Amino acid sequence: MFIVSLTYTCELDQIDQHLDAHVAYLHEQYKAGHFIASGRKVPRNGGIILATADSRETLENILQADPFYTENLAAYDIQEFIPSMVANGLEAIQEKA
C-alpha cells in the first residue's frame, strides 16, 4: 500500500483549470481498484492519495496519467507502508504476516 502526497508547484488558478480532468482521472483509478481514498490537504497546497499497486514502479506509471502530472502542476512523494493494523471494516486492506 502507498501514501502519495502531492504538493502543488503552481498557483491554484492553474490547478483549478485542470481540476475536472484530475477528478475524472481519480474516478478511473477508483474504478480500476488502484485508489482507496483521496482528498485535498489543508491548507490547500496539494493532496493525498491512498493507493494500492503491485509495485512502486506500477504506481508511478499509474500516476503519470494524472493531468496534474502531465501538466507539471504537482510534485509527487510516494511512501510505501504495510497496514498491519486497521479499523473494523477495513480488514480487506490489512496485510497478513
mmCIF file of C-alpha atoms in Angstrom:
data_model
loop_
_atom_site.group_PDB
_atom_site.id
_atom_site.type_symbol
_atom_site.label_atom_id
_atom_site.label_comp_id
_atom_site.label_asym_id
_atom_site.label_seq_id
_atom_site.Cartn_x
_atom_site.Cartn_y
_atom_site.Cartn_z
ATOM 1 C CA MET A 1 0.000 0.000 0.000
ATOM 2 C CA PHE A 2 1.152 3.524 -0.696
ATOM 3 C CA ILE A 3 0.548 7.056 0.522
ATOM 4 C CA VAL A 4 1.009 9.550 -2.294
ATOM 5 C CA SER A 5 1.492 13.155 -1.225
ATOM 6 C CA LEU A 6 1.015 15.736 -3.968
ATOM 7 C CA THR A 7 2.383 19.238 -3.491
ATOM 8 C CA TYR A 8 1.259 21.883 -5.956
ATOM 9 C CA THR A 9 4.082 23.554 -7.859
ATOM 10 C CA CYS A 10 1.933 26.317 -9.355
ATOM 11 C CA GLU A 11 -0.798 28.784 -8.455
ATOM 12 C CA LEU A 12 -4.265 27.492 -7.538
ATOM 13 C CA ASP A 13 -5.841 29.066 -10.641
ATOM 14 C CA GLN A 14 -3.767 26.659 -12.768
ATOM 15 C CA ILE A 15 -4.844 23.747 -10.548
ATOM 16 C CA ASP A 16 -8.486 24.779 -10.918
ATOM 17 C CA GLN A 17 -8.152 24.835 -14.733
ATOM 18 C CA HIS A 18 -7.222 21.131 -14.683
ATOM 19 C CA LEU A 19 -9.326 20.021 -11.709
ATOM 20 C CA ASP A 20 -12.158 18.417 -13.714
ATOM 21 C CA ALA A 21 -9.662 16.309 -15.696
ATOM 22 C CA HIS A 22 -7.869 15.359 -12.460
ATOM 23 C CA VAL A 23 -11.154 14.284 -10.831
ATOM 24 C CA ALA A 24 -12.038 12.211 -13.922
ATOM 25 C CA TYR A 25 -8.611 10.549 -13.644
ATOM 26 C CA LEU A 26 -9.259 9.809 -9.950
ATOM 27 C CA HIS A 27 -12.615 8.198 -10.797
ATOM 28 C CA GLU A 28 -10.878 5.969 -13.370
ATOM 29 C CA GLN A 29 -8.341 4.832 -10.779
ATOM 30 C CA TYR A 30 -11.028 4.102 -8.174
ATOM 31 C CA LYS A 31 -12.912 2.048 -10.760
ATOM 32 C CA ALA A 32 -9.700 0.141 -11.606
ATOM 33 C CA GLY A 33 -9.163 -0.591 -7.895
ATOM 34 C CA HIS A 34 -5.913 1.372 -7.615
ATOM 35 C CA PHE A 35 -7.069 4.132 -5.251
ATOM 36 C CA ILE A 36 -8.655 3.636 -1.827
ATOM 37 C CA ALA A 37 -9.055 7.242 -0.619
ATOM 38 C CA SER A 38 -8.018 10.727 -1.697
ATOM 39 C CA GLY A 39 -8.527 14.355 -0.806
ATOM 40 C CA ARG A 40 -7.132 17.859 -0.521
ATOM 41 C CA LYS A 41 -4.546 18.882 2.011
ATOM 42 C CA VAL A 42 -5.425 21.614 4.496
ATOM 43 C CA PRO A 43 -4.272 24.232 3.732
ATOM 44 C CA ARG A 44 -4.936 23.645 0.027
ATOM 45 C CA ASN A 45 -1.377 23.170 -1.203
ATOM 46 C CA GLY A 46 -1.752 19.636 -2.564
ATOM 47 C CA GLY A 47 -3.493 16.358 -1.919
ATOM 48 C CA ILE A 48 -3.158 12.851 -0.538
ATOM 49 C CA ILE A 49 -3.941 9.559 -2.281
ATOM 50 C CA LEU A 50 -4.074 6.195 -0.526
ATOM 51 C CA ALA A 51 -3.230 3.694 -3.267
ATOM 52 C CA THR A 52 -2.588 0.035 -3.871
ATOM 53 C CA ALA A 53 -0.406 -1.431 -6.610
ATOM 54 C CA ASP A 54 1.781 -4.460 -7.225
ATOM 55 C CA SER A 55 4.912 -2.314 -7.016
ATOM 56 C CA ARG A 56 6.153 1.244 -6.720
ATOM 57 C CA GLU A 57 7.007 1.180 -10.434
ATOM 58 C CA THR A 58 3.435 0.195 -11.300
ATOM 59 C CA LEU A 59 2.086 3.028 -9.151
ATOM 60 C CA GLU A 60 4.495 5.512 -10.735
ATOM 61 C CA ASN A 61 3.168 4.506 -14.163
ATOM 62 C CA ILE A 62 -0.416 4.959 -12.949
ATOM 63 C CA LEU A 63 0.373 8.417 -11.536
ATOM 64 C CA GLN A 64 1.985 9.546 -14.789
ATOM 65 C CA ALA A 65 -1.508 9.586 -16.344
ATOM 66 C CA ASP A 66 -2.739 12.204 -13.829
ATOM 67 C CA PRO A 67 -3.320 15.562 -15.562
ATOM 68 C CA PHE A 68 -1.583 17.265 -12.623
ATOM 69 C CA TYR A 69 1.473 15.150 -13.501
ATOM 70 C CA THR A 70 1.298 15.569 -17.284
ATOM 71 C CA GLU A 71 0.887 19.343 -16.919
ATOM 72 C CA ASN A 72 3.713 19.613 -14.324
ATOM 73 C CA LEU A 73 1.367 21.093 -11.721
ATOM 74 C CA ALA A 74 2.418 18.983 -8.726
ATOM 75 C CA ALA A 75 5.330 17.111 -7.204
ATOM 76 C CA TYR A 76 4.613 13.544 -6.073
ATOM 77 C CA ASP A 77 6.090 11.904 -2.975
ATOM 78 C CA ILE A 78 5.367 8.179 -2.697
ATOM 79 C CA GLN A 79 5.677 6.358 0.627
ATOM 80 C CA GLU A 80 5.076 2.609 0.798
ATOM 81 C CA PHE A 81 3.786 1.100 4.040
ATOM 82 C CA ILE A 82 2.389 -2.174 5.338
ATOM 83 C CA PRO A 83 -1.003 -1.748 7.071
ATOM 84 C CA SER A 84 -0.550 -4.243 9.899
ATOM 85 C CA MET A 85 -3.428 -2.807 11.973
ATOM 86 C CA VAL A 86 -6.724 -1.459 10.636
ATOM 87 C CA ALA A 87 -10.087 -0.284 11.980
ATOM 88 C CA ASN A 88 -13.141 -2.541 11.817
ATOM 89 C CA GLY A 89 -14.440 -2.635 8.271
ATOM 90 C CA LEU A 90 -11.025 -2.119 6.684
ATOM 91 C CA GLU A 91 -9.746 -5.677 7.005
ATOM 92 C CA ALA A 92 -9.547 -6.035 3.211
ATOM 93 C CA ILE A 93 -6.556 -3.668 3.099
ATOM 94 C CA GLN A 94 -4.712 -5.244 6.020
ATOM 95 C CA GLU A 95 -1.585 -7.187 5.107
ATOM 96 C CA LYS A 96 -1.297 -10.534 6.833
ATOM 97 C CA ALA A 97 2.016 -11.704 8.283
#
